[in-house]
Short mmCIF file of C-alpha atoms and ligand atoms in Angstrom, two decimals:
data_model
loop_
_atom_site.label_atom_id
_atom_site.label_comp_id
_atom_site.label_asym_id
_atom_site.label_seq_id
_atom_site.Cartn_x
_atom_site.Cartn_y
_atom_site.Cartn_z
CA MET A 1 40.64 -7.81 -16.59
CA LEU A 2 41.30 -9.52 -20.01
CA SER A 3 42.74 -12.90 -19.96
CA LEU A 4 44.44 -13.90 -22.79
CA SER A 5 42.53 -16.10 -25.12
CA LEU A 6 43.13 -19.27 -24.33
CA SER A 7 40.61 -21.07 -26.57
CA SER A 8 41.88 -24.59 -25.34
CA LEU A 9 40.97 -23.95 -21.90
CA SER A 10 37.46 -24.07 -22.77
CA VAL A 11 36.81 -26.88 -24.94
CA LEU A 12 37.89 -29.33 -22.46
CA LEU A 13 37.13 -29.44 -18.71
CA PRO A 14 34.62 -32.17 -18.28
CA ILE A 15 31.76 -31.85 -16.39
CA LEU A 16 32.91 -30.15 -13.23
CA LEU A 17 31.55 -31.94 -10.41
CA TYR A 18 29.45 -29.81 -8.13
CA ALA A 19 27.05 -30.49 -5.24
CA ALA A 20 25.13 -28.52 -3.14
CA VAL A 21 24.95 -29.68 0.60
CA ALA A 22 22.10 -28.25 1.87
CA THR A 23 18.20 -29.30 2.33
CA ALA A 24 17.26 -25.71 1.24
CA SER A 25 16.25 -25.13 -2.04
CA VAL A 26 18.30 -22.23 -3.00
CA GLN A 27 17.48 -21.00 -6.38
CA PHE A 28 20.02 -18.25 -6.82
CA LEU A 29 23.13 -16.90 -4.87
CA LYS A 30 23.17 -13.14 -4.13
CA LEU A 31 26.60 -11.71 -3.38
CA PRO A 32 26.96 -8.16 -2.22
CA LEU A 33 29.60 -6.56 -4.64
CA LEU A 34 31.99 -4.17 -2.67
CA HIS A 35 33.41 -1.22 -3.81
CA SER A 36 34.44 0.62 -0.50
CA SER A 37 36.00 0.77 2.81
CA GLN A 38 36.27 -1.95 5.25
CA HIS A 39 33.58 0.20 7.00
CA HIS A 40 31.54 -0.11 3.82
CA ILE A 41 31.93 -3.52 3.62
CA GLN A 42 30.38 -4.02 7.00
CA THR A 43 27.53 -1.63 5.83
CA SER A 44 26.78 -3.79 2.92
CA LEU A 45 26.91 -6.99 5.02
CA SER A 46 24.37 -5.56 7.20
CA HIS A 47 22.33 -4.64 4.44
CA TYR A 48 22.75 -7.92 3.12
CA ARG A 49 21.53 -9.65 6.36
CA HIS A 50 18.39 -7.47 6.31
CA HIS A 51 17.24 -8.37 3.03
CA ARG A 52 14.33 -10.61 3.23
CA HIS A 53 13.60 -13.49 0.65
CA ARG A 54 13.06 -16.63 0.48
CA GLN A 55 15.61 -19.32 0.77
CA ASN A 56 18.51 -17.62 -1.14
CA LEU A 57 22.01 -16.77 -1.07
CA LYS A 58 23.50 -13.41 -1.24
CA SER A 59 27.08 -12.16 -0.95
CA PRO A 60 28.22 -8.49 -0.89
CA VAL A 61 30.17 -7.02 -3.85
CA ILE A 62 32.27 -4.51 -2.55
CA SER A 63 34.24 -1.73 -4.44
CA GLY A 64 37.69 -1.51 -4.38
CA ALA A 65 37.80 2.23 -4.19
CA PHE A 66 38.78 2.41 -0.52
CA ALA A 67 42.05 0.97 -1.57
CA GLY A 68 42.24 3.07 -4.83
CA SER A 69 40.88 0.22 -6.96
CA GLY A 70 38.66 0.75 -9.78
CA GLN A 71 37.47 -3.01 -9.12
CA TYR A 72 34.31 -4.29 -7.52
CA PHE A 73 35.07 -7.26 -5.10
CA VAL A 74 33.07 -10.21 -3.89
CA SER A 75 33.43 -12.09 -0.87
CA LEU A 76 34.13 -15.68 -0.99
CA HIS A 77 34.36 -18.24 2.06
CA ILE A 78 36.69 -21.04 1.12
CA GLY A 79 37.79 -23.86 3.15
CA SER A 80 36.79 -25.58 6.37
CA PRO A 81 36.71 -23.79 8.55
CA PRO A 82 35.82 -20.92 5.97
CA GLN A 83 38.47 -18.42 5.35
CA ALA A 84 36.83 -15.15 4.01
CA LEU A 85 38.67 -13.69 0.90
CA LEU A 86 37.97 -10.55 -1.33
CA LEU A 87 37.96 -11.48 -5.06
CA VAL A 88 37.80 -9.21 -7.93
CA ALA A 89 34.41 -9.69 -9.89
CA ASP A 90 35.54 -10.39 -13.30
CA THR A 91 33.37 -11.07 -16.32
CA GLY A 92 36.75 -10.78 -18.56
CA SER A 93 38.40 -14.00 -17.23
CA ASP A 94 37.55 -17.46 -16.32
CA LEU A 95 39.76 -18.87 -13.66
CA ILE A 96 38.86 -18.25 -10.03
CA TRP A 97 42.02 -18.25 -8.00
CA VAL A 98 43.03 -16.83 -4.43
CA LYS A 99 46.59 -15.95 -3.19
CA CYS A 100 47.79 -18.70 -1.38
CA SER A 101 50.52 -19.47 1.56
CA ALA A 102 52.20 -22.48 2.41
CA CYS A 103 52.87 -21.35 5.61
CA ARG A 104 52.37 -24.35 8.35
CA ASN A 105 52.07 -21.91 11.25
CA CYS A 106 50.33 -18.88 9.93
CA SER A 107 49.64 -16.79 13.08
CA LEU A 108 52.32 -14.54 11.64
CA HIS A 109 50.37 -13.73 8.50
CA SER A 110 47.58 -11.25 8.35
CA PRO A 111 44.31 -13.05 8.23
CA ARG A 112 42.19 -12.27 5.36
CA SER A 113 45.11 -11.44 3.15
CA THR A 114 45.74 -14.98 1.85
CA PHE A 115 44.36 -18.45 1.56
CA PHE A 116 45.91 -21.08 3.91
CA PRO A 117 45.50 -24.20 2.54
CA ARG A 118 47.27 -25.83 5.63
CA HIS A 119 44.68 -24.45 7.90
CA SER A 120 41.85 -26.01 5.78
CA SER A 121 40.66 -29.60 6.28
CA SER A 122 39.00 -29.83 2.87
CA PHE A 123 41.81 -28.34 0.54
CA TYR A 124 42.37 -30.87 -2.28
CA PRO A 125 45.16 -30.21 -4.95
CA HIS A 126 44.04 -31.96 -8.20
CA HIS A 127 46.70 -34.42 -9.15
CA CYS A 128 48.31 -33.64 -12.42
CA PHE A 129 47.11 -36.52 -14.07
CA GLN A 130 43.48 -36.13 -13.27
CA ARG A 131 41.38 -35.26 -16.12
CA THR A 132 40.48 -31.88 -14.75
CA CYS A 133 44.10 -30.91 -14.81
CA ARG A 134 44.84 -32.35 -18.12
CA ASN A 135 42.20 -30.40 -19.69
CA LEU A 136 43.62 -27.00 -18.22
CA ALA A 137 46.28 -27.11 -20.62
CA PRO A 138 47.44 -25.14 -22.32
CA PRO A 139 49.14 -23.14 -20.98
CA PRO A 140 51.49 -26.12 -21.00
CA GLN A 141 52.34 -27.68 -17.42
CA PRO A 142 55.46 -26.25 -16.20
CA ASN A 143 56.70 -29.83 -15.53
CA PRO A 144 55.69 -32.98 -17.41
CA CYS A 145 53.24 -35.08 -15.32
CA ASN A 146 54.52 -38.04 -13.54
CA ARG A 147 51.44 -40.29 -13.02
CA THR A 148 52.91 -42.82 -10.59
CA LYS A 149 54.18 -39.93 -8.23
CA LEU A 150 51.87 -39.51 -5.36
CA HIS A 151 52.44 -35.83 -4.83
CA SER A 152 52.32 -34.38 -8.13
CA PRO A 153 49.77 -31.51 -7.98
CA CYS A 154 48.10 -29.72 -10.88
CA ARG A 155 50.16 -26.63 -11.71
CA TYR A 156 48.18 -24.06 -13.47
CA GLU A 157 49.52 -20.82 -15.09
CA TYR A 158 46.98 -18.34 -15.94
CA PRO A 159 47.99 -15.11 -18.01
CA TYR A 160 45.83 -11.84 -18.58
CA ALA A 161 46.15 -9.63 -21.53
CA ASP A 162 48.69 -7.20 -20.06
CA GLY A 163 51.16 -9.82 -19.17
CA SER A 164 50.04 -10.36 -15.53
CA LEU A 165 50.24 -13.94 -14.63
CA THR A 166 49.02 -16.07 -11.70
CA SER A 167 50.46 -19.61 -11.04
CA GLY A 168 50.09 -22.23 -8.66
CA PHE A 169 47.92 -25.47 -8.13
CA PHE A 170 44.64 -26.16 -9.51
CA SER A 171 42.78 -27.35 -6.50
CA GLN A 172 39.30 -28.20 -5.07
CA GLU A 173 37.66 -26.98 -2.15
CA ILE A 174 34.35 -26.34 -0.23
CA ILE A 175 32.80 -22.75 -0.32
CA THR A 176 30.22 -21.47 1.96
CA PHE A 177 27.68 -19.13 1.61
CA ASN A 178 25.06 -17.41 4.26
CA THR A 179 21.35 -17.76 2.92
CA THR A 180 19.16 -14.79 3.50
CA THR A 181 17.43 -16.92 6.06
CA SER A 182 20.66 -17.42 7.85
CA GLN A 183 21.31 -21.05 6.92
CA GLN A 184 24.75 -21.76 5.57
CA LEU A 185 25.13 -23.49 2.08
CA GLN A 186 28.34 -25.46 1.24
CA LEU A 187 29.07 -26.14 -2.40
CA LYS A 188 31.76 -29.01 -2.58
CA HIS A 189 34.16 -29.67 -5.49
CA PHE A 190 34.50 -26.02 -6.27
CA ASN A 191 37.72 -25.64 -8.48
CA PHE A 192 40.03 -22.68 -8.01
CA GLY A 193 43.74 -21.86 -8.35
CA CYS A 194 45.80 -21.75 -5.30
CA GLY A 195 48.02 -18.89 -6.67
CA PHE A 196 51.40 -19.35 -5.07
CA HIS A 197 53.03 -16.83 -7.86
CA ASN A 198 51.19 -13.93 -9.12
CA SER A 199 52.85 -11.30 -11.04
CA GLY A 200 52.06 -8.14 -13.16
CA PRO A 201 50.11 -4.97 -12.85
CA SER A 202 46.71 -6.68 -12.97
CA VAL A 203 47.32 -8.94 -9.85
CA THR A 204 49.73 -7.00 -7.99
CA GLY A 205 49.36 -3.40 -8.97
CA GLU A 206 47.27 -0.69 -7.65
CA SER A 207 44.23 -1.68 -9.11
CA PHE A 208 44.50 -5.09 -7.13
CA ASN A 209 45.05 -3.28 -3.79
CA GLY A 210 42.48 -4.86 -1.25
CA ALA A 211 41.96 -8.00 -3.41
CA ASN A 212 43.09 -11.45 -2.60
CA GLY A 213 42.33 -12.96 -5.79
CA VAL A 214 40.07 -12.96 -8.78
CA MET A 215 36.52 -14.51 -9.37
CA GLY A 216 36.31 -15.30 -13.14
CA LEU A 217 32.85 -15.00 -14.51
CA GLY A 218 33.73 -15.66 -18.30
CA ARG A 219 32.28 -18.27 -20.30
CA GLY A 220 34.55 -20.90 -19.84
CA PRO A 221 34.01 -23.95 -17.94
CA ILE A 222 36.21 -23.30 -14.78
CA SER A 223 34.73 -19.92 -14.21
CA PHE A 224 32.29 -19.28 -11.21
CA SER A 225 29.47 -18.66 -13.33
CA SER A 226 30.04 -21.90 -15.01
CA GLN A 227 30.62 -24.02 -12.10
CA LEU A 228 27.46 -22.91 -10.49
CA GLY A 229 25.61 -22.17 -13.33
CA ARG A 230 24.14 -25.57 -13.45
CA ARG A 231 22.83 -25.29 -10.34
CA PHE A 232 21.51 -21.97 -10.66
CA GLY A 233 20.06 -21.64 -14.09
CA ASN A 234 23.09 -20.47 -15.86
CA LYS A 235 22.49 -16.80 -15.46
CA PHE A 236 23.81 -14.23 -13.44
CA SER A 237 23.43 -10.55 -12.85
CA TYR A 238 25.00 -7.63 -11.13
CA CYS A 239 24.43 -3.95 -10.69
CA LEU A 240 27.53 -1.96 -10.07
CA MET A 241 26.61 1.25 -8.02
CA ASP A 242 28.16 4.35 -8.40
CA TYR A 243 31.15 3.84 -5.82
CA THR A 244 31.31 7.94 -5.55
CA LEU A 245 28.26 8.15 -4.01
CA SER A 246 28.27 8.67 -0.16
CA PRO A 247 27.14 6.33 1.54
CA THR A 248 28.03 3.95 -0.87
CA PRO A 249 25.16 1.88 -2.32
CA THR A 250 25.20 -1.76 -2.07
CA SER A 251 25.78 -3.82 -5.42
CA PHE A 252 24.99 -7.24 -5.76
CA LEU A 253 26.14 -10.13 -7.83
CA VAL A 254 23.18 -12.70 -8.23
CA ILE A 255 24.02 -16.31 -9.35
CA GLY A 256 20.80 -17.56 -10.93
CA SER A 257 17.78 -15.20 -11.18
CA GLU A 258 15.89 -13.72 -8.29
CA GLN A 259 12.50 -14.68 -9.14
CA ASN A 260 10.73 -12.41 -6.89
CA ASP A 261 12.21 -9.42 -8.64
CA VAL A 262 11.84 -10.70 -12.33
CA VAL A 263 8.45 -9.13 -12.74
CA GLY A 264 9.50 -5.54 -11.98
CA VAL A 265 12.65 -5.90 -13.95
CA ASN A 266 11.52 -7.65 -16.81
CA SER A 267 9.07 -5.07 -17.99
CA LYS A 268 11.92 -2.68 -18.07
CA ILE A 269 14.75 -4.84 -19.29
CA ASN A 270 16.47 -4.46 -23.09
CA PHE A 271 18.09 -7.27 -24.57
CA THR A 272 20.98 -7.72 -26.92
CA ALA A 273 22.52 -11.02 -28.21
CA LEU A 274 25.64 -12.23 -26.57
CA LEU A 275 28.02 -12.99 -29.58
CA VAL A 276 30.37 -15.91 -29.70
CA ASN A 277 33.70 -15.74 -30.80
CA PRO A 278 35.25 -19.17 -30.87
CA LEU A 279 38.56 -18.10 -30.77
CA SER A 280 38.04 -16.18 -27.48
CA PRO A 281 35.52 -18.20 -25.53
CA THR A 282 36.14 -16.69 -22.56
CA PHE A 283 34.46 -13.17 -23.52
CA TYR A 284 30.77 -12.02 -23.55
CA TYR A 285 30.64 -10.04 -26.63
CA ILE A 286 27.77 -7.67 -27.46
CA GLY A 287 27.74 -6.10 -31.11
CA ILE A 288 27.74 -2.21 -31.30
CA LYS A 289 25.98 -1.10 -34.35
CA SER A 290 26.20 2.61 -34.00
CA VAL A 291 27.51 5.16 -31.67
CA TYR A 292 25.55 8.48 -31.27
CA LEU A 293 26.78 11.79 -29.59
CA ASN A 294 23.47 13.93 -28.77
CA ASP A 295 21.40 11.63 -31.31
CA VAL A 296 23.62 12.40 -33.98
CA LYS A 297 24.94 8.93 -35.55
CA LEU A 298 28.75 9.18 -35.70
CA PRO A 299 30.58 8.09 -38.81
CA ILE A 300 32.23 4.85 -37.63
CA HIS A 301 32.34 2.07 -40.40
CA PRO A 302 30.38 -1.03 -38.97
CA SER A 303 33.53 -3.16 -39.73
CA VAL A 304 35.33 -1.34 -36.82
CA TRP A 305 33.05 -3.16 -34.43
CA SER A 306 33.24 -6.54 -35.85
CA ILE A 307 35.03 -9.80 -34.98
CA ASP A 308 37.11 -10.92 -37.83
CA GLU A 309 38.04 -14.31 -38.99
CA LEU A 310 40.92 -14.29 -37.07
CA GLY A 311 38.89 -13.63 -33.94
CA ASN A 312 40.19 -9.98 -33.51
CA GLY A 313 37.80 -7.02 -32.66
CA GLY A 314 34.46 -7.16 -31.40
CA THR A 315 33.48 -5.78 -28.03
CA ILE A 316 33.15 -7.55 -24.80
CA ILE A 317 31.57 -6.33 -21.37
CA ASP A 318 34.19 -6.73 -18.66
CA SER A 319 33.48 -6.04 -15.06
CA GLY A 320 37.12 -6.16 -14.32
CA THR A 321 38.27 -3.30 -16.69
CA THR A 322 37.56 0.17 -15.31
CA LEU A 323 37.61 2.32 -18.37
CA THR A 324 35.96 1.78 -21.53
CA LEU A 325 38.48 0.90 -24.43
CA LEU A 326 37.61 1.33 -27.98
CA ALA A 327 39.10 0.30 -31.32
CA ALA A 328 41.18 3.30 -32.57
CA PRO A 329 39.10 4.45 -35.17
CA ALA A 330 35.98 4.60 -33.22
CA TYR A 331 37.73 6.25 -30.31
CA ARG A 332 39.32 8.74 -32.69
CA GLU A 333 35.70 9.77 -33.77
CA ILE A 334 33.98 9.69 -30.57
CA LEU A 335 36.85 11.82 -28.96
CA ALA A 336 36.75 14.46 -31.97
CA ALA A 337 33.03 14.72 -31.62
CA PHE A 338 33.15 15.31 -27.68
CA LYS A 339 35.90 17.94 -28.48
CA ARG A 340 33.91 19.86 -30.64
CA GLN A 341 30.99 19.80 -28.47
CA VAL A 342 32.66 20.13 -24.96
CA LYS A 343 33.05 23.75 -24.65
CA LEU A 344 34.71 24.00 -21.07
CA PRO A 345 38.38 25.00 -20.48
CA SER A 346 41.05 22.69 -20.50
CA PRO A 347 43.06 22.24 -17.13
CA ALA A 348 46.34 23.94 -16.79
CA GLU A 349 48.19 20.54 -17.05
CA PRO A 350 47.42 17.65 -19.24
CA ILE A 351 45.93 14.54 -17.38
CA GLN A 352 48.10 11.56 -18.04
CA GLY A 353 46.10 8.63 -19.63
CA PHE A 354 43.36 10.97 -20.86
CA ASP A 355 42.69 12.77 -24.10
CA LEU A 356 39.87 15.11 -23.05
CA CYS A 357 39.63 16.76 -19.54
CA VAL A 358 38.27 19.83 -18.74
CA ASN A 359 38.41 22.40 -15.64
CA ILE A 360 34.97 22.45 -14.22
CA SER A 361 35.78 25.23 -11.33
CA GLY A 362 33.63 27.59 -13.48
CA THR A 363 30.42 25.46 -13.67
CA SER A 364 28.29 24.30 -10.82
CA ARG A 365 27.12 21.18 -12.78
CA PRO A 366 28.83 20.35 -16.10
CA SER A 367 26.77 18.98 -18.74
CA TYR A 368 28.29 16.76 -21.45
CA PRO A 369 26.88 15.65 -24.67
CA LYS A 370 24.66 12.59 -24.38
CA LEU A 371 26.35 9.23 -25.59
CA SER A 372 24.75 6.22 -26.75
CA PHE A 373 25.20 2.91 -28.14
CA GLU A 374 23.00 1.06 -30.44
CA LEU A 375 23.37 -2.47 -30.05
CA VAL A 376 22.59 -5.49 -32.24
CA GLY A 377 19.02 -6.15 -31.86
CA GLY A 378 18.27 -2.38 -31.84
CA SER A 379 18.31 -1.81 -28.37
CA VAL A 380 20.19 1.44 -27.24
CA LEU A 381 22.39 1.61 -24.24
CA ARG A 382 22.42 5.34 -22.82
CA PRO A 383 24.71 5.51 -19.97
CA PRO A 384 24.41 8.77 -17.63
CA GLN A 385 27.29 11.10 -18.05
CA GLY A 386 28.83 10.32 -14.77
CA ASN A 387 29.59 6.67 -16.67
CA TYR A 388 31.68 8.52 -19.19
CA PHE A 389 33.15 11.66 -17.39
CA ILE A 390 34.74 11.10 -14.26
CA GLU A 391 36.59 13.37 -11.73
CA THR A 392 40.38 12.59 -12.06
CA SER A 393 40.97 15.18 -9.60
CA GLU A 394 39.55 18.33 -7.73
CA LEU A 395 37.39 20.21 -10.53
CA VAL A 396 38.88 18.24 -13.25
CA GLU A 397 36.71 15.76 -15.47
CA CYS A 398 38.01 13.51 -18.01
CA LEU A 399 36.32 11.28 -20.86
CA ALA A 400 36.74 7.94 -19.18
CA MET A 401 37.87 6.35 -22.58
CA GLN A 402 41.02 5.03 -24.18
CA PRO A 403 41.90 3.51 -27.69
CA ILE A 404 42.52 -0.16 -27.39
CA ASN A 405 46.56 -0.57 -27.14
CA GLN A 406 46.76 -3.77 -29.08
CA GLU A 407 45.38 -3.69 -32.48
CA SER A 408 44.10 -7.05 -32.24
CA GLY A 409 42.25 -6.73 -28.96
CA PRO A 410 38.56 -6.36 -28.67
CA SER A 411 36.94 -3.05 -27.41
CA VAL A 412 35.70 -3.11 -23.83
CA ILE A 413 32.68 -1.72 -22.05
CA GLY A 414 34.36 -1.24 -18.78
CA ASN A 415 32.82 -1.23 -15.28
CA LEU A 416 32.44 2.65 -15.13
CA MET A 417 30.40 2.67 -18.31
CA GLN A 418 28.10 -0.09 -16.63
CA GLN A 419 27.35 1.64 -13.23
CA GLY A 420 23.85 2.14 -12.44
CA PHE A 421 22.55 -0.57 -14.64
CA LEU A 422 21.39 -4.09 -14.07
CA PHE A 423 22.99 -6.52 -16.44
CA GLU A 424 21.64 -10.08 -16.81
CA PHE A 425 23.96 -12.57 -18.54
CA ASP A 426 21.56 -15.34 -19.79
CA ARG A 427 24.06 -17.88 -20.88
CA ASP A 428 21.76 -20.28 -22.01
CA ARG A 429 19.76 -17.77 -24.12
CA SER A 430 22.96 -16.13 -25.06
CA ARG A 431 21.56 -12.71 -24.70
CA LEU A 432 22.41 -9.86 -22.42
CA GLY A 433 19.78 -7.87 -20.52
CA PHE A 434 20.02 -4.50 -19.18
CA SER A 435 17.88 -1.93 -17.49
CA HIS A 436 18.56 1.38 -16.11
CA HIS A 437 16.04 0.80 -13.46
CA GLY A 438 16.78 -2.71 -12.48
CA CYS A 439 19.23 -1.58 -9.77
CA ALA A 440 16.66 0.00 -7.43
CA ILE A 441 15.02 -3.09 -6.93
CA ARG A 442 18.22 -5.00 -5.80
C1 NAG B 1 52.98 -20.43 15.93
O1 NAG B 1 53.57 -19.18 15.96
C2 NAG B 1 53.34 -18.47 17.17
C3 NAG B 1 54.19 -17.08 17.03
O2 NAG B 1 55.58 -17.08 16.65
C4 NAG B 1 53.64 -19.37 18.39
O3 NAG B 1 53.43 -18.43 19.42
C5 NAG B 1 52.96 -20.49 18.13
O4 NAG B 1 53.30 -21.41 19.46
C6 NAG B 1 53.01 -21.25 17.02
N1 NAG B 1 52.23 -22.33 16.85
C7 NAG B 1 52.49 -23.65 16.39
C8 NAG B 1 51.41 -24.56 16.31
O5 NAG B 1 53.74 -23.72 15.98
C1 NAG B 2 57.64 -40.88 -11.39
O1 NAG B 2 57.52 -41.03 -9.99
C2 NAG B 2 57.98 -42.40 -9.52
C3 NAG B 2 57.83 -42.54 -7.89
O2 NAG B 2 58.00 -41.24 -7.41
C4 NAG B 2 59.43 -42.56 -10.02
O3 NAG B 2 59.91 -43.79 -9.39
C5 NAG B 2 59.90 -42.36 -11.42
O4 NAG B 2 61.18 -42.71 -11.58
C6 NAG B 2 59.33 -41.31 -11.94
N1 NAG B 2 59.39 -41.14 -13.47
C7 NAG B 2 59.83 -40.39 -14.07
C8 NAG B 2 59.74 -40.37 -15.52
O5 NAG B 2 60.33 -39.19 -13.41
C1 NAG B 3 27.81 -16.07 8.09
O1 NAG B 3 27.12 -15.05 9.03
C2 NAG B 3 27.88 -15.31 10.24
C3 NAG B 3 27.21 -14.47 11.31
O2 NAG B 3 26.78 -13.15 10.91
C4 NAG B 3 29.45 -14.83 10.16
O3 NAG B 3 30.05 -14.79 11.10
C5 NAG B 3 29.84 -15.57 9.04
O4 NAG B 3 31.35 -15.14 8.67
C6 NAG B 3 29.10 -15.50 7.72
N1 NAG B 3 29.79 -16.67 6.91
C7 NAG B 3 29.81 -16.66 5.65
C8 NAG B 3 30.25 -17.66 4.97
O5 NAG B 3 29.45 -15.52 4.79
C1 NAG B 4 40.82 25.52 -13.07
O1 NAG B 4 40.40 26.99 -13.30
C2 NAG B 4 40.48 27.82 -12.29
C3 NAG B 4 40.02 29.21 -12.60
O2 NAG B 4 40.48 29.44 -13.93
C4 NAG B 4 42.11 28.05 -11.96
O3 NAG B 4 42.13 28.75 -10.75
C5 NAG B 4 42.39 26.45 -11.62
O4 NAG B 4 43.83 26.70 -11.37
C6 NAG B 4 42.22 25.56 -12.76
N1 NAG B 4 42.64 24.35 -12.25
C7 NAG B 4 43.36 23.42 -12.91
C8 NAG B 4 43.67 22.18 -12.47
O5 NAG B 4 43.68 23.78 -14.14
C1 NAG B 5 15.65 0.47 -27.54
C2 NAG B 5 15.01 -0.21 -26.52
O1 NAG B 5 14.66 -1.35 -26.79
N1 NAG B 5 14.24 0.61 -25.80
C3 NAG B 5 13.31 -0.08 -24.87
C4 NAG B 5 13.90 -0.52 -23.41
O2 NAG B 5 12.90 -1.00 -22.79
C5 NAG B 5 11.91 0.15 -22.34
C6 NAG B 5 10.96 -0.61 -21.46
O3 NAG B 5 10.46 -1.73 -21.90
C7 NAG B 5 11.32 0.25 -23.79
O4 NAG B 5 10.18 1.45 -23.36
C8 NAG B 5 12.31 0.84 -24.70
O5 NAG B 5 11.92 1.20 -25.78
#
C-alpha cells in the first residue's frame, strides 16, 4: 500500500526506545508470511516450529488469498497476555497499526479480529505532549494538545495514497515472538497505532479481508523495520512464495540477516541501489534503466523512470501492492509490445482492470514473451512469466500491470512481480539484494 508521502513523519521521531527482554542472543527475527487459509496458517506455523537454527525468531508470513486478498500477512503477538493479530506486510508505508476495540468486556467480540487494549496490562497510549507524539505530526493532531490534562492520548491519523485512513491512539506495547528454540522473546516499548477508526478501500475493502492491521516496513522511523532494525542489523528480507501453488509454500519475513544462510544466498545474489527520495522518505526506490521484452529493449525514455525535482516519479518496491503499476508512457510501450507478440485469442468479454487478457483454452501451457528490467548498477530482474501473467478467471490470463493513476505517483513493483525472489533490504548500505535462488533456502 502506498502511504501518502509524509516527509515530516520521518524527520522526527527521536530514538525509539526499544529493548529486548531476553537472555538469548537473538540475531534475527524470522516471521512466516502467510497467504492462505487458516489451515495454511497452521501449516506454516508447524513448518516454522520444525525449522532448526540457532537462537532466533521466526514468524510466519501468510498469503491473504484465503480471504480473497492479494496481500501477505505476518502474525504479530501484542500485549500482555499476548493477543495474536494478522498484519499486512507492507514496505510501502511506515506505521504499524492494529484495529482496536475499546470494549471492556470483549467476550462478545470474536477473538483475533481486533486488539483489545483493556485486556492488556502493558498497553500504554502515549500522551499527546510526549515527544514521540509531537514528532508524529503532521498530519496535524485533530485536537490541540493540553499538556496538563492527564488523559490526553496521542491521536494519530495516517492516510494511504488511495484516500484510505486509519486513526486512533499512537501507543506503546510489548510484543512477543517465539524463537526457533521455543524460547520467548519480548520486545518492549514497541510503538504502534491503536486504530479505532479505519476507512477506505485499502484498510476495509476486499484486499484487507482477514487482516487486523498493517505492519509498515518502510524507511521511516516508526516502521517495524526501523524500530527493530537497530537491534537486528538494519536489514530485512523476505521471499513471497507463489500463493497459487498447492500446498502453499511458506514465505518468511526475516528481520536481521540469517547468518547461516548467507553463504549460499550471497553467491547468487544481485544488487541494485536503493535510491532516496527526500520528499517521500517512506519508500524504497529502485532505479529502472530499461525494460526488455524477449531481450529487445523497449523504446522508453529514461526520464520516464526518474525522480524529478518535485519528488514525483521513480519506482518503488512495495509488498503491500499486488499488481505492478507503471508510469503511463512505460506502460503503453510495454502493453503494445506484449500485444504485438502474444498471439493467443482474446476472451469473449473484456476483463475489467486489465488491458491485455487471453483465452488459454486452446493451449496446454501458454508461453509469454520474457520480460526483464535492467536496474541501476546493471543487474537484471527477470521475473518468471507467472509473475506478470495471472489467471483472472478460468482459462483466462491477463497481464498483471496497470498504468499508475496519479500522474505524480511512483511506479510500483507489486508483490506478484516479486514472487519467488528473495529480496533483501539492506538499509545501512542502501541497497536491495535479490535472488531467484534465495527462496529455496528459506
Ligand atoms: C462479559 O459478558 C459475558 C456475556 O455477556 C458475561 O457472561 C460475563 O459475565 C461478562 N463479564 C464481565 C466481567 O462483565
Ligand atoms: C487543560 O486541562 C486542564 C486540566 O484538565 C484544564 O484545567 C485546563 O482548562 C485545560 N486547558 C485548556 C486550554 O483546555
Ligand atoms: C508460541 O508457541 C506456543 C506453543 O506452540 C503458542 O501457543 C504461542 O501462541 C506462541 N506464541 C507466539 C508469540 O508466537
Ligand atoms: C475461450 O475459448 C473457448 C474455445 O473457443 C470458448 O469455448 C470459451 O467460451 C472461451 N472463454 C472465454 C472466457 O472467452
Ligand atoms: C545481471 C547480473 O548481475 N546478474 C548476475 C546475478 O547473479 C548471478 C550469480 O552470481 C550472476 O551469474 C549474474 O551475472
